[in-house]
Coordinates of C-alpha atoms and ligand atoms in Angstrom, one line a residue:
Chain A
M995 CA 11.4 -212.1 -10.9
S996 CA 10.0 -209.1 -9.0
V997 CA 11.4 -206.2 -10.0
I998 CA 10.4 -203.9 -6.6
K999 CA 10.2 -206.1 -3.5
T1000 CA 9.4 -205.1 0.4
E1001 CA 9.8 -206.8 3.5
K1002 CA 8.3 -205.1 6.5
L1003 CA 9.1 -202.6 5.5
T1004 CA 8.3 -199.6 8.4
Y1005 CA 9.8 -195.8 8.4
V1006 CA 9.6 -193.8 11.1
Y1007 CA 9.5 -189.9 11.4
G1008 CA 10.9 -188.3 13.8
E1009 CA 11.8 -190.8 16.1
G1010 CA 12.1 -190.0 19.5
T1011 CA 10.6 -186.6 19.6
P1012 CA 7.4 -185.8 21.1
F1013 CA 5.8 -185.6 17.0
R1014 CA 7.0 -189.7 16.8
K1015 CA 4.9 -190.5 13.3
T1016 CA 4.8 -193.9 11.8
A1017 CA 3.6 -192.8 8.4
V1018 CA 5.0 -197.0 6.7
D1019 CA 3.8 -199.4 8.6
N1020 CA 5.2 -203.1 8.3
V1021 CA 4.6 -203.4 4.5
D1022 CA 5.7 -206.7 2.3
L1023 CA 4.8 -205.7 -1.5
E1024 CA 5.6 -207.4 -4.4
I1025 CA 5.8 -205.6 -7.9
G1026 CA 6.3 -207.2 -11.3
E1027 CA 7.7 -206.6 -14.1
G1028 CA 6.9 -204.4 -16.7
E1029 CA 3.3 -203.0 -14.3
F1030 CA 1.7 -200.1 -14.4
I1031 CA 0.7 -200.3 -11.0
G1032 CA -1.7 -196.9 -9.6
V1033 CA -1.3 -196.2 -5.7
I1034 CA -4.1 -194.4 -3.9
G1035 CA -5.1 -193.6 -0.6
H1036 CA -6.6 -190.3 1.1
T1037 CA -3.5 -187.6 2.9
G1038 CA -1.2 -188.4 5.0
S1039 CA -1.9 -192.4 4.4
G1040 CA 1.7 -192.6 3.8
K1041 CA 1.9 -193.0 -0.3
S1042 CA 4.9 -190.6 -1.5
T1043 CA 7.2 -191.7 2.1
L1044 CA 6.7 -195.7 0.8
I1045 CA 8.1 -194.2 -3.1
Q1046 CA 11.2 -192.2 -1.8
H1047 CA 12.5 -196.1 -0.6
F1048 CA 11.8 -196.9 -4.0
N1049 CA 15.1 -195.2 -5.2
G1050 CA 16.8 -195.2 -1.6
L1051 CA 16.5 -191.1 -1.0
L1052 CA 14.9 -192.3 2.8
K1053 CA 16.0 -195.1 5.3
P1054 CA 14.2 -197.5 6.2
T1055 CA 13.4 -197.7 10.1
S1056 CA 13.5 -201.3 10.1
G1057 CA 12.9 -204.0 7.5
S1058 CA 14.1 -203.8 3.8
V1059 CA 13.5 -203.1 0.2
F1060 CA 14.9 -204.6 -2.7
I1061 CA 15.1 -204.0 -6.4
D1062 CA 15.9 -206.7 -9.0
G1063 CA 15.9 -208.7 -5.5
E1064 CA 19.5 -206.2 -4.9
R1065 CA 19.1 -205.2 -0.6
L1066 CA 18.7 -201.4 -0.6
W1067 CA 21.7 -200.1 1.7
D1068 CA 23.8 -202.7 2.2
D1069 CA 26.0 -201.0 0.1
K1070 CA 25.3 -197.1 0.0
D1071 CA 27.7 -196.6 -3.5
R1072 CA 24.8 -198.4 -5.1
L1073 CA 22.4 -196.4 -4.7
R1074 CA 23.5 -193.5 -6.8
A1075 CA 23.4 -196.8 -9.8
I1076 CA 19.6 -197.7 -8.3
R1077 CA 18.4 -193.9 -8.4
F1078 CA 19.4 -194.2 -12.5
K1079 CA 17.2 -197.6 -12.3
V1080 CA 14.3 -196.6 -10.2
G1081 CA 13.0 -192.7 -11.2
L1082 CA 11.0 -190.8 -9.4
V1083 CA 9.8 -187.5 -9.8
F1084 CA 8.3 -185.7 -7.1
Q1085 CA 5.1 -184.0 -6.9
Y1086 CA 5.4 -181.0 -8.4
P1087 CA 8.8 -181.7 -10.2
E1088 CA 8.9 -178.3 -12.0
Y1089 CA 10.3 -176.9 -8.1
Q1090 CA 13.2 -178.0 -9.1
L1091 CA 14.2 -176.8 -12.4
F1092 CA 16.9 -174.7 -12.4
E1093 CA 18.9 -174.9 -16.3
E1094 CA 18.5 -171.9 -18.2
T1095 CA 17.8 -173.3 -20.8
C1096 CA 14.6 -176.5 -20.7
Y1097 CA 16.7 -178.6 -23.2
K1098 CA 20.0 -178.0 -20.6
D1099 CA 17.7 -179.4 -17.4
I1100 CA 16.2 -182.3 -19.4
A1101 CA 19.7 -183.0 -19.6
F1102 CA 20.6 -183.2 -16.3
G1103 CA 19.6 -186.8 -15.4
P1104 CA 21.7 -188.4 -18.4
R1105 CA 24.7 -186.1 -17.9
N1106 CA 24.7 -187.5 -13.9
M1107 CA 25.1 -191.2 -15.5
G1108 CA 27.8 -190.6 -17.4
L1109 CA 26.0 -190.9 -20.4
S1110 CA 27.1 -189.9 -24.5
E1111 CA 26.9 -186.6 -25.8
D1112 CA 25.4 -187.9 -29.1
E1113 CA 23.5 -190.4 -27.0
I1114 CA 21.8 -187.7 -23.8
D1115 CA 20.8 -185.5 -26.9
K1116 CA 19.4 -188.5 -28.1
R1117 CA 17.2 -189.2 -25.6
V1118 CA 16.0 -185.9 -24.8
R1119 CA 14.8 -185.4 -28.4
E1120 CA 13.2 -188.4 -27.5
T1121 CA 11.5 -187.4 -24.6
A1122 CA 10.3 -184.4 -25.2
R1123 CA 8.9 -185.6 -28.1
L1124 CA 7.5 -188.3 -26.5
V1125 CA 5.9 -185.3 -23.4
G1126 CA 5.1 -183.4 -26.6
I1127 CA 7.7 -180.1 -25.9
S1128 CA 8.7 -178.6 -29.2
D1129 CA 11.8 -178.1 -30.8
E1130 CA 11.4 -174.5 -29.2
I1131 CA 10.3 -175.0 -26.0
L1132 CA 13.2 -176.6 -25.9
E1133 CA 15.4 -174.1 -26.3
K1134 CA 13.2 -171.7 -23.7
S1135 CA 14.0 -171.0 -20.2
P1136 CA 11.5 -173.0 -17.9
F1137 CA 10.5 -170.1 -15.9
E1138 CA 8.8 -169.0 -19.4
L1139 CA 6.8 -170.9 -20.2
S1140 CA 2.7 -172.2 -18.7
G1141 CA 2.1 -174.5 -15.4
G1142 CA 1.2 -177.3 -17.4
Q1143 CA 4.3 -176.7 -19.6
K1144 CA 6.7 -176.9 -16.9
R1145 CA 5.2 -180.3 -15.5
R1146 CA 6.3 -182.2 -18.9
V1147 CA 9.7 -180.8 -19.0
A1148 CA 9.9 -181.9 -15.7
I1149 CA 8.4 -185.8 -15.9
A1150 CA 10.5 -185.5 -19.1
G1151 CA 13.5 -184.8 -17.2
V1152 CA 13.4 -188.3 -15.3
M1153 CA 12.0 -190.3 -18.0
A1154 CA 15.5 -189.1 -19.9
M1155 CA 17.1 -191.2 -17.7
E1156 CA 14.7 -193.9 -18.5
P1157 CA 14.4 -196.3 -15.1
K1158 CA 13.7 -199.3 -15.8
V1159 CA 10.9 -198.4 -13.6
L1160 CA 9.1 -195.2 -13.6
I1161 CA 8.1 -193.6 -10.3
L1162 CA 4.8 -190.5 -9.6
D1163 CA 4.0 -188.7 -6.8
E1164 CA 0.4 -187.4 -8.6
P1165 CA 2.0 -186.0 -11.2
A1166 CA -1.1 -184.5 -12.3
S1167 CA -2.4 -182.5 -9.0
G1168 CA -2.9 -178.6 -9.6
L1169 CA -3.5 -178.7 -13.2
D1170 CA -6.9 -177.6 -15.1
P1171 CA -9.2 -180.6 -16.4
K1172 CA -6.8 -180.2 -19.5
G1173 CA -3.6 -180.3 -17.9
R1174 CA -4.3 -183.2 -15.8
S1175 CA -5.8 -185.4 -18.6
Q1176 CA -3.0 -184.5 -20.7
I1177 CA 0.2 -185.8 -18.9
L1178 CA -2.2 -188.8 -17.3
G1179 CA -2.4 -189.3 -21.5
L1180 CA 1.6 -188.4 -21.7
I1181 CA 2.0 -191.3 -18.7
R1182 CA 0.0 -194.0 -20.3
E1183 CA 1.9 -193.2 -24.0
Y1184 CA 5.6 -193.4 -21.7
H1185 CA 4.2 -197.5 -20.4
K1186 CA 2.9 -198.2 -24.0
E1187 CA 5.9 -197.3 -25.9
K1188 CA 9.3 -198.4 -23.1
R1189 CA 7.1 -201.0 -21.7
N1190 CA 8.6 -200.0 -18.4
T1191 CA 7.3 -200.6 -14.8
V1192 CA 5.7 -197.6 -13.8
M1193 CA 3.8 -196.5 -10.6
L1194 CA 1.1 -193.4 -10.9
V1195 CA 0.0 -192.4 -7.3
S1196 CA -3.0 -190.3 -6.7
H1197 CA -6.2 -189.9 -4.4
S1198 CA -7.9 -190.1 -7.3
M1199 CA -9.3 -193.5 -8.6
E1200 CA -10.3 -191.5 -11.5
D1201 CA -6.7 -190.7 -12.7
V1202 CA -5.6 -194.8 -12.1
A1203 CA -9.0 -196.9 -13.3
K1204 CA -8.7 -196.2 -16.6
H1205 CA -5.0 -198.5 -17.9
C1206 CA -3.6 -199.7 -14.1
S1207 CA -3.1 -203.4 -14.5
K1208 CA -3.1 -203.4 -10.9
I1209 CA -3.8 -201.1 -7.8
L1210 CA -2.1 -200.4 -4.3
V1211 CA -4.6 -199.2 -2.0
M1212 CA -2.6 -197.4 1.6
N1213 CA -5.0 -196.7 4.7
N1214 CA -3.1 -195.7 7.6
A1215 CA 0.3 -196.6 7.0
G1216 CA -0.4 -200.3 5.4
V1217 CA -1.8 -201.7 2.6
Y1218 CA -5.4 -202.0 2.1
C1219 CA -5.1 -203.8 -0.4
F1220 CA -2.8 -204.6 -3.3
D1221 CA -5.1 -206.0 -6.3
T1222 CA -6.8 -205.6 -9.8
P1223 CA -8.8 -202.5 -10.7
A1224 CA -11.6 -205.4 -10.2
A1225 CA -11.1 -206.5 -7.1
V1226 CA -10.2 -203.2 -5.9
F1227 CA -13.2 -201.4 -6.6
H1228 CA -15.2 -204.1 -6.1
K1229 CA -15.2 -202.8 -2.9
A1230 CA -16.6 -199.7 -3.4
D1231 CA -18.2 -199.2 0.1
E1232 CA -15.6 -199.7 2.3
L1233 CA -13.2 -197.5 0.0
E1234 CA -15.9 -194.7 0.7
K1235 CA -16.0 -194.9 4.0
M1236 CA -12.0 -194.3 3.7
G1237 CA -12.2 -190.8 2.8
L1238 CA -11.8 -192.7 -1.2
A1239 CA -14.0 -191.5 -4.4
V1240 CA -15.0 -194.3 -6.9
P1241 CA -15.4 -193.3 -10.0
Q1242 CA -18.4 -191.8 -11.1
I1243 CA -19.7 -194.1 -13.1
T1244 CA -18.9 -197.0 -10.5
R1245 CA -21.0 -195.1 -7.9
V1246 CA -23.9 -194.6 -10.2
F1247 CA -23.6 -198.7 -11.5
N1248 CA -24.1 -198.8 -7.2
R1249 CA -27.3 -197.3 -6.9
L1250 CA -28.6 -199.0 -10.2
R1251 CA -27.9 -202.2 -8.4
A1252 CA -28.7 -200.8 -5.1
M1253 CA -32.6 -199.6 -6.6
G1254 CA -32.7 -203.1 -7.4
C1255 CA -31.4 -203.7 -11.3
D1256 CA -29.5 -206.8 -12.1
I1257 CA -26.1 -205.4 -13.7
T1258 CA -22.3 -206.4 -12.6
D1259 CA -20.5 -204.6 -10.1
D1260 CA -17.5 -204.4 -12.0
V1261 CA -17.8 -200.6 -13.9
Y1262 CA -15.4 -198.6 -13.3
T1263 CA -14.6 -196.4 -17.1
V1264 CA -17.6 -195.2 -18.5
G1265 CA -16.4 -196.7 -22.2
F1266 CA -17.8 -200.5 -20.3
G1267 CA -20.3 -199.4 -18.2
K1268 CA -21.9 -197.6 -21.8
D1269 CA -21.3 -201.3 -23.5
I1270 CA -23.2 -202.9 -20.8
L1271 CA -26.3 -200.3 -20.5
I1272 CA -26.8 -200.8 -24.2
N1273 CA -26.8 -204.2 -23.8
A1274 CA -28.9 -204.3 -20.6
L1275 CA -31.6 -202.2 -22.5
S1276 CA -31.7 -203.8 -25.1
A1277 CA -31.8 -206.8 -23.8
E1278 CA -34.8 -205.6 -21.9
R1279 CA -37.0 -204.5 -25.4
K1280 CA -36.3 -208.4 -26.7
I1281 CA -38.1 -209.0 -23.7
P1282 CA -42.3 -209.0 -24.2
R1283 CA -43.8 -207.6 -21.6
Chain B
M1263 CA 18.2 -184.6 8.1
L1264 CA 17.8 -180.8 7.6
K1265 CA 15.0 -179.5 9.4
D1266 CA 15.9 -181.1 12.8
I1267 CA 17.5 -177.8 13.3
T1268 CA 15.4 -176.4 15.4
I1269 CA 14.8 -172.3 14.7
G1270 CA 14.1 -170.9 18.3
Q1271 CA 13.5 -173.2 21.3
Y1272 CA 10.3 -171.7 22.6
F1273 CA 9.3 -174.8 25.0
P1274 CA 5.1 -174.1 25.5
G1275 CA 3.4 -174.4 28.6
K1276 CA 1.4 -172.9 31.1
S1277 CA 2.8 -171.5 33.5
P1278 CA 3.4 -168.3 35.8
I1279 CA 6.5 -167.3 33.2
H1280 CA 4.4 -168.3 30.4
R1281 CA 1.5 -166.0 31.1
M1282 CA 3.5 -162.8 31.5
D1283 CA 4.0 -160.6 29.2
S1284 CA 7.2 -160.2 27.1
R1285 CA 7.6 -157.1 27.6
V1286 CA 8.4 -157.0 31.4
K1287 CA 10.0 -160.4 30.9
L1288 CA 12.7 -158.0 28.6
V1289 CA 13.2 -155.6 30.4
L1290 CA 13.5 -158.3 34.1
T1291 CA 16.1 -160.8 32.1
I1292 CA 18.2 -157.8 32.1
A1293 CA 16.9 -156.9 35.5
F1294 CA 18.6 -160.4 36.2
I1295 CA 22.1 -160.0 34.0
V1296 CA 22.0 -156.4 35.5
M1297 CA 22.2 -158.8 38.8
L1298 CA 24.4 -161.3 38.2
F1299 CA 26.8 -158.5 37.7
L1300 CA 26.3 -157.0 41.3
A1301 CA 27.0 -160.3 43.0
G1302 CA 30.4 -159.8 44.0
N1303 CA 30.8 -162.4 46.3
I1304 CA 30.1 -166.0 47.1
Y1305 CA 27.1 -165.6 49.1
S1306 CA 25.5 -163.0 46.7
L1307 CA 26.2 -165.3 44.0
I1308 CA 24.7 -167.7 45.9
V1309 CA 21.4 -165.7 45.6
G1310 CA 21.2 -165.1 42.6
I1311 CA 21.5 -169.2 41.5
I1312 CA 18.4 -169.5 44.1
F1313 CA 17.0 -167.5 41.6
T1314 CA 18.1 -168.6 38.4
I1315 CA 16.8 -172.3 40.0
G1316 CA 13.9 -170.7 40.9
S1317 CA 12.3 -169.9 38.1
Y1318 CA 13.4 -172.6 36.5
L1319 CA 10.9 -174.8 39.2
I1320 CA 7.9 -172.0 38.2
S1321 CA 8.7 -173.1 34.7
S1322 CA 8.3 -176.9 34.3
I1323 CA 10.9 -176.8 32.0
P1324 CA 12.6 -179.9 31.6
F1325 CA 16.0 -180.5 32.7
R1326 CA 17.4 -181.6 29.8
M1327 CA 16.8 -178.1 28.4
I1328 CA 19.0 -176.7 30.9
L1329 CA 21.5 -179.3 29.5
K1330 CA 20.8 -177.9 26.0
S1331 CA 21.1 -173.9 26.3
V1332 CA 24.8 -174.8 28.5
K1333 CA 26.1 -176.4 25.8
P1334 CA 27.6 -174.5 23.4
I1335 CA 30.0 -172.7 25.5
V1336 CA 30.2 -175.2 27.1
P1337 CA 34.0 -174.5 25.0
I1338 CA 34.3 -170.5 27.1
I1339 CA 33.6 -171.9 29.8
V1340 CA 36.2 -173.7 29.8
F1341 CA 38.9 -171.5 28.4
T1342 CA 38.1 -168.5 31.0
S1343 CA 37.7 -170.9 33.9
L1344 CA 41.3 -172.3 32.9
L1345 CA 42.5 -168.4 32.2
N1346 CA 41.5 -167.2 35.5
L1347 CA 42.7 -171.1 37.0
F1348 CA 46.5 -170.5 36.2
F1349 CA 47.5 -166.9 35.7
I1350 CA 45.2 -165.2 38.4
R1351 CA 48.1 -165.5 41.7
S1352 CA 47.1 -164.2 44.7
G1353 CA 47.1 -166.4 47.9
V1354 CA 48.1 -169.6 48.9
V1355 CA 49.8 -172.0 46.4
L1356 CA 47.8 -175.5 45.9
W1357 CA 50.4 -177.0 43.5
E1358 CA 52.9 -175.9 41.7
W1359 CA 54.2 -178.1 38.3
K1360 CA 57.7 -175.7 36.5
F1361 CA 55.7 -173.0 35.7
L1362 CA 52.4 -174.1 36.5
K1363 CA 50.9 -172.3 39.4
I1364 CA 47.4 -172.7 40.9
T1365 CA 46.6 -170.3 44.1
E1366 CA 43.9 -170.6 45.9
G1367 CA 42.5 -167.2 45.0
G1368 CA 42.8 -168.3 41.0
V1369 CA 40.6 -171.3 42.3
N1370 CA 38.5 -169.1 43.8
T1371 CA 37.7 -166.5 40.5
A1372 CA 38.1 -169.1 38.4
S1373 CA 34.8 -170.9 40.0
F1374 CA 32.8 -167.4 40.1
M1375 CA 33.2 -167.1 36.7
T1376 CA 32.6 -170.3 35.8
I1377 CA 28.8 -170.1 37.8
R1378 CA 28.1 -166.9 37.2
I1379 CA 28.6 -167.2 33.6
I1380 CA 26.4 -170.5 33.4
C1381 CA 23.6 -168.3 35.6
L1382 CA 23.7 -166.1 33.0
I1383 CA 23.3 -168.2 30.3
V1384 CA 20.7 -170.7 31.5
G1385 CA 18.8 -168.0 32.8
S1386 CA 18.4 -166.2 30.2
S1387 CA 17.1 -169.0 28.0
L1388 CA 14.1 -169.1 29.4
L1389 CA 13.5 -166.1 28.2
T1390 CA 13.5 -168.4 24.7
Y1391 CA 12.1 -171.2 26.4
T1392 CA 8.9 -169.3 27.8
T1393 CA 7.9 -166.8 24.8
S1394 CA 6.9 -167.6 21.7
P1395 CA 9.0 -166.1 19.0
I1396 CA 6.2 -164.0 17.9
D1397 CA 5.6 -162.8 21.4
L1398 CA 9.5 -161.9 21.8
T1399 CA 9.1 -159.9 18.3
D1400 CA 6.2 -158.8 19.4
G1401 CA 7.3 -157.0 22.7
I1402 CA 11.1 -156.1 21.8
E1403 CA 8.5 -153.8 19.1
R1404 CA 6.9 -152.1 21.8
L1405 CA 10.2 -151.4 23.5
L1406 CA 11.1 -149.6 21.7
S1407 CA 8.9 -148.3 20.2
P1408 CA 9.8 -144.9 22.0
L1409 CA 13.2 -144.8 19.1
K1410 CA 10.4 -144.0 16.6
I1411 CA 10.9 -140.2 17.5
I1412 CA 14.6 -140.6 15.9
K1413 CA 13.1 -142.2 12.8
L1414 CA 13.9 -145.8 14.0
P1415 CA 11.5 -147.8 11.7
V1416 CA 10.5 -150.0 14.6
H1417 CA 8.1 -151.4 13.5
E1418 CA 9.2 -152.8 10.5
L1419 CA 12.2 -154.7 11.9
A1420 CA 9.9 -156.3 14.0
M1421 CA 7.3 -157.4 11.0
M1422 CA 10.8 -158.5 8.7
M1423 CA 11.9 -160.4 12.2
T1424 CA 8.0 -162.1 12.1
I1425 CA 7.8 -163.1 8.5
A1426 CA 11.9 -164.2 9.1
L1427 CA 11.4 -166.4 12.0
R1428 CA 7.3 -167.7 10.0
F1429 CA 9.5 -168.2 7.0
I1430 CA 12.2 -170.5 7.6
P1431 CA 11.1 -173.6 8.8
T1432 CA 8.8 -173.0 5.2
L1433 CA 12.3 -173.2 3.5
I1434 CA 14.1 -175.7 5.9
E1435 CA 11.7 -178.0 4.7
E1436 CA 11.3 -176.9 0.7
T1437 CA 15.4 -177.6 0.5
D1438 CA 15.0 -180.7 1.3
K1439 CA 12.7 -181.7 -0.5
I1440 CA 14.6 -180.3 -3.3
I1441 CA 16.9 -182.3 -2.4
Q1442 CA 15.6 -184.9 -2.5
A1443 CA 14.3 -184.2 -6.1
Q1444 CA 18.3 -183.5 -7.0
K1445 CA 19.0 -187.0 -5.8
A1446 CA 17.0 -188.6 -7.2
R1447 CA 18.2 -187.4 -10.9
G1448 CA 21.1 -188.6 -9.3
A1449 CA 22.5 -185.7 -8.0
D1450 CA 26.3 -186.0 -6.1
M1451 CA 26.9 -184.2 -3.6
E1452 CA 28.5 -185.7 -1.1
T1453 CA 31.6 -186.8 -3.2
G1454 CA 34.2 -184.7 -4.8
S1455 CA 35.9 -181.7 -4.7
I1456 CA 35.0 -179.1 -2.8
I1457 CA 34.8 -177.5 -6.5
K1458 CA 32.8 -180.8 -8.0
R1459 CA 30.4 -179.6 -4.2
A1460 CA 30.2 -176.0 -4.4
K1461 CA 28.7 -176.5 -8.4
S1462 CA 26.4 -179.6 -7.5
L1463 CA 24.8 -176.5 -4.8
I1464 CA 23.6 -174.8 -7.6
P1465 CA 21.0 -177.2 -9.0
V1466 CA 19.1 -176.7 -5.1
L1467 CA 20.0 -173.2 -4.9
I1468 CA 19.0 -171.3 -7.9
P1469 CA 15.2 -173.0 -7.2
L1470 CA 15.1 -171.9 -3.9
F1471 CA 15.5 -168.9 -5.2
V1472 CA 13.3 -168.8 -7.3
S1473 CA 10.3 -170.8 -5.1
S1474 CA 11.3 -166.9 -1.8
F1475 CA 11.3 -164.3 -4.4
R1476 CA 7.6 -166.3 -5.4
R1477 CA 6.6 -166.2 -2.0
A1478 CA 7.3 -163.0 -1.2
E1479 CA 5.9 -162.1 -4.2
E1480 CA 2.5 -163.8 -3.3
L1481 CA 3.0 -162.2 0.2
A1482 CA 4.1 -159.0 -0.4
L1483 CA 0.6 -158.8 -3.0
A1484 CA -1.4 -160.8 0.4
M1485 CA -0.6 -158.4 2.6
E1486 CA -1.1 -155.3 -0.1
C1487 CA -4.4 -156.9 -0.6
R1488 CA -5.6 -156.6 3.0
C1489 CA -4.5 -153.2 3.2
Y1490 CA -1.5 -153.3 4.9
H1491 CA 0.1 -150.0 5.2
G1492 CA 3.0 -150.4 7.6
G1493 CA 2.5 -149.7 11.2
E1494 CA 1.0 -146.1 11.1
G1495 CA -2.5 -146.4 13.5
R1496 CA -3.0 -150.4 13.3
T1497 CA -4.1 -152.2 16.0
R1498 CA -3.2 -155.7 17.1
M1499 CA -5.1 -158.9 17.3
K1500 CA -3.7 -159.8 20.6
Q1501 CA -3.3 -156.7 23.0
L1502 CA -0.2 -157.0 26.0
K1503 CA -1.0 -156.0 29.3
M1504 CA 0.0 -156.4 32.3
H1505 CA -1.3 -159.0 34.7
L1506 CA -1.2 -159.4 38.6
V1507 CA 1.2 -162.2 37.6
D1508 CA 3.9 -159.5 36.0
L1509 CA 2.9 -156.9 38.6
F1510 CA 4.6 -160.1 40.8
A1511 CA 7.5 -160.9 39.0
V1512 CA 8.5 -156.9 38.9
L1513 CA 8.5 -157.2 42.9
I1514 CA 10.4 -160.5 43.0
V1515 CA 13.5 -159.7 40.7
A1516 CA 13.3 -156.3 43.0
A1517 CA 13.5 -157.8 46.2
F1518 CA 16.1 -160.0 45.0
I1519 CA 18.5 -157.6 43.5
A1520 CA 18.3 -155.4 46.6
G1521 CA 19.1 -159.0 48.7
V1522 CA 22.5 -159.4 46.0
V1523 CA 22.9 -155.8 47.1
A1524 CA 22.6 -156.5 51.6
V1525 CA 24.5 -159.4 50.6
N1526 CA 27.8 -158.4 49.1
S1527 CA 28.6 -156.0 51.8
I1528 CA 28.7 -158.9 54.5
T1529 CA 32.2 -159.9 54.0
Ligands
ADP2350 N1 9.3 -185.1 6.4 C1 7.8 -185.2 7.5 N2 8.5 -185.2 8.6 C2 7.7 -186.0 9.3 N3 6.5 -185.8 8.8 C3 5.6 -186.2 8.0 C4 7.0 -185.6 7.1 N4 6.4 -186.4 5.9 C5 5.6 -187.5 5.7 N5 4.9 -186.5 7.2 C6 3.8 -187.7 8.0 O1 3.8 -188.6 6.9 C7 2.4 -189.4 7.4 C8 2.5 -190.0 5.3 O2 3.1 -189.3 4.6 P1 3.2 -188.7 4.0 O3 3.8 -190.1 2.3 O4 3.5 -187.6 2.7 O5 1.6 -189.0 2.8 P2 0.7 -188.7 1.6 O6 1.8 -189.2 1.3 O7 0.3 -190.3 0.7 O8 0.1 -187.7 1.7 C9 1.2 -188.2 7.7 O9 0.9 -188.5 8.3 C10 2.4 -187.3 7.6 O10 1.8 -185.9 8.6
MG2351 MG1 1.9 -187.3 -1.4

């Protein structure tokens, strides 16, 4: 069964004003349990708007959202329970830190769930370990930390709620390359360890190429395609026309093919590309000219 | 949602009134208020009404904006007209019930006052509809600049107003975002006792204060990097200049005030 399902989901900002803007237009989606979904699309394509429907923060202008088969907004009192099921990490989540210590901040979500102190403590320490926050940092004020550390504490705050679905909106934006790979790495770790559904929103293909089981491409408020990475990057030309940069390694291979080399067109990670190149080169050497 | 609150009510356009100098508009608005208070009888008030309607027609501000400006003062209008209606006793008695009495004088005064208040609000709203907040503060700064002599920090006050106006929408947007983020972590702001609800604002207010301070610091730094040092010897990118429109406007208002005074003597 699918954890998230949408039917003709449409959302309009500023209905009835001159600034009316359809941000999500007639989206039908189905996301299976345990999947690792990458969501890409250029800025303003409606990614953030779409994901805010999955935990009932935005009410669809028309259409419906189902979580675990339950239709959202039928019963408003259920929304809070849904938010514990679908955890959403906003873009720049460090701006929502507010407690005296990192420990208390990570505990905010679990405490709202009404868990016992023991359970809260267990979850805070476990997620802190997962995101690489030491016990020493846990006792510090979040406002003393570096940008990357703050970001990790904020993400831990949602992870500690152990949601069935974890959605992250551009979790790596505004960080340096080391911070980026750290954040993306810990999200991967989380998925591997928990086997929960994860949705990773990004405008960079490079971020989502490696580890997603499926990629959702948004374009102009609609779903452009929703498929495996191989199938998506197969459409490299169209993606580039939409202003999305395909991974550099895919570009290299596409150029090679354009130059007449006989190699596959589904290369999107450097490791895979390396193997293909080595094979191709050694095959070439064996053939005597 | 929070962002539906509009700050300032500027309605962009290209009418002659939009093009007028904000200083002139400010002064003429005051003149307009004086004109309404000079109007002593119904005929001179009609002159004021004609002026108000005429200005709106020229400004091409949509009709619903007029209704919007009147809406907040409806209770005041109703209250004062009821007071006038029942407590002014002069002339023929029109209606009587126990101790309540409505007289002709009461009806006259009530309708006169109502029309005057509506004209006042509708007419002066035109100022904020046709002038952007930035132009308005600029105009105020220029008009008040003689007060620098008595050591009033006119430029600094105007700068503070401009910055506040600039950042209010940004902060509203930010508040909205923080509320959403805390709701996503299960924060419950809608149910419970007053104390519980007040407490639930902490997760919103603290991040908001932190980011306001951060913004203030960044802005101060950015202004310093551009050598901002207050109003002393500062020139402007946008010069306020009087045009022919302004001269016309002044003459028209003067003519209407003269008209009101003249009509006042007809009885
Ligand atoms: N709060 C808002 N009010 C009005 N329009 C908005 C708001 N948030 C987003 N939009 C508009 O909706 C569209 C989609 O935005 P968004 O979902 O943030 O896209 P993305 O996350 O893919 O960059 C954009 O055109 C944006 O301008
Ligand atoms: Mg976004």
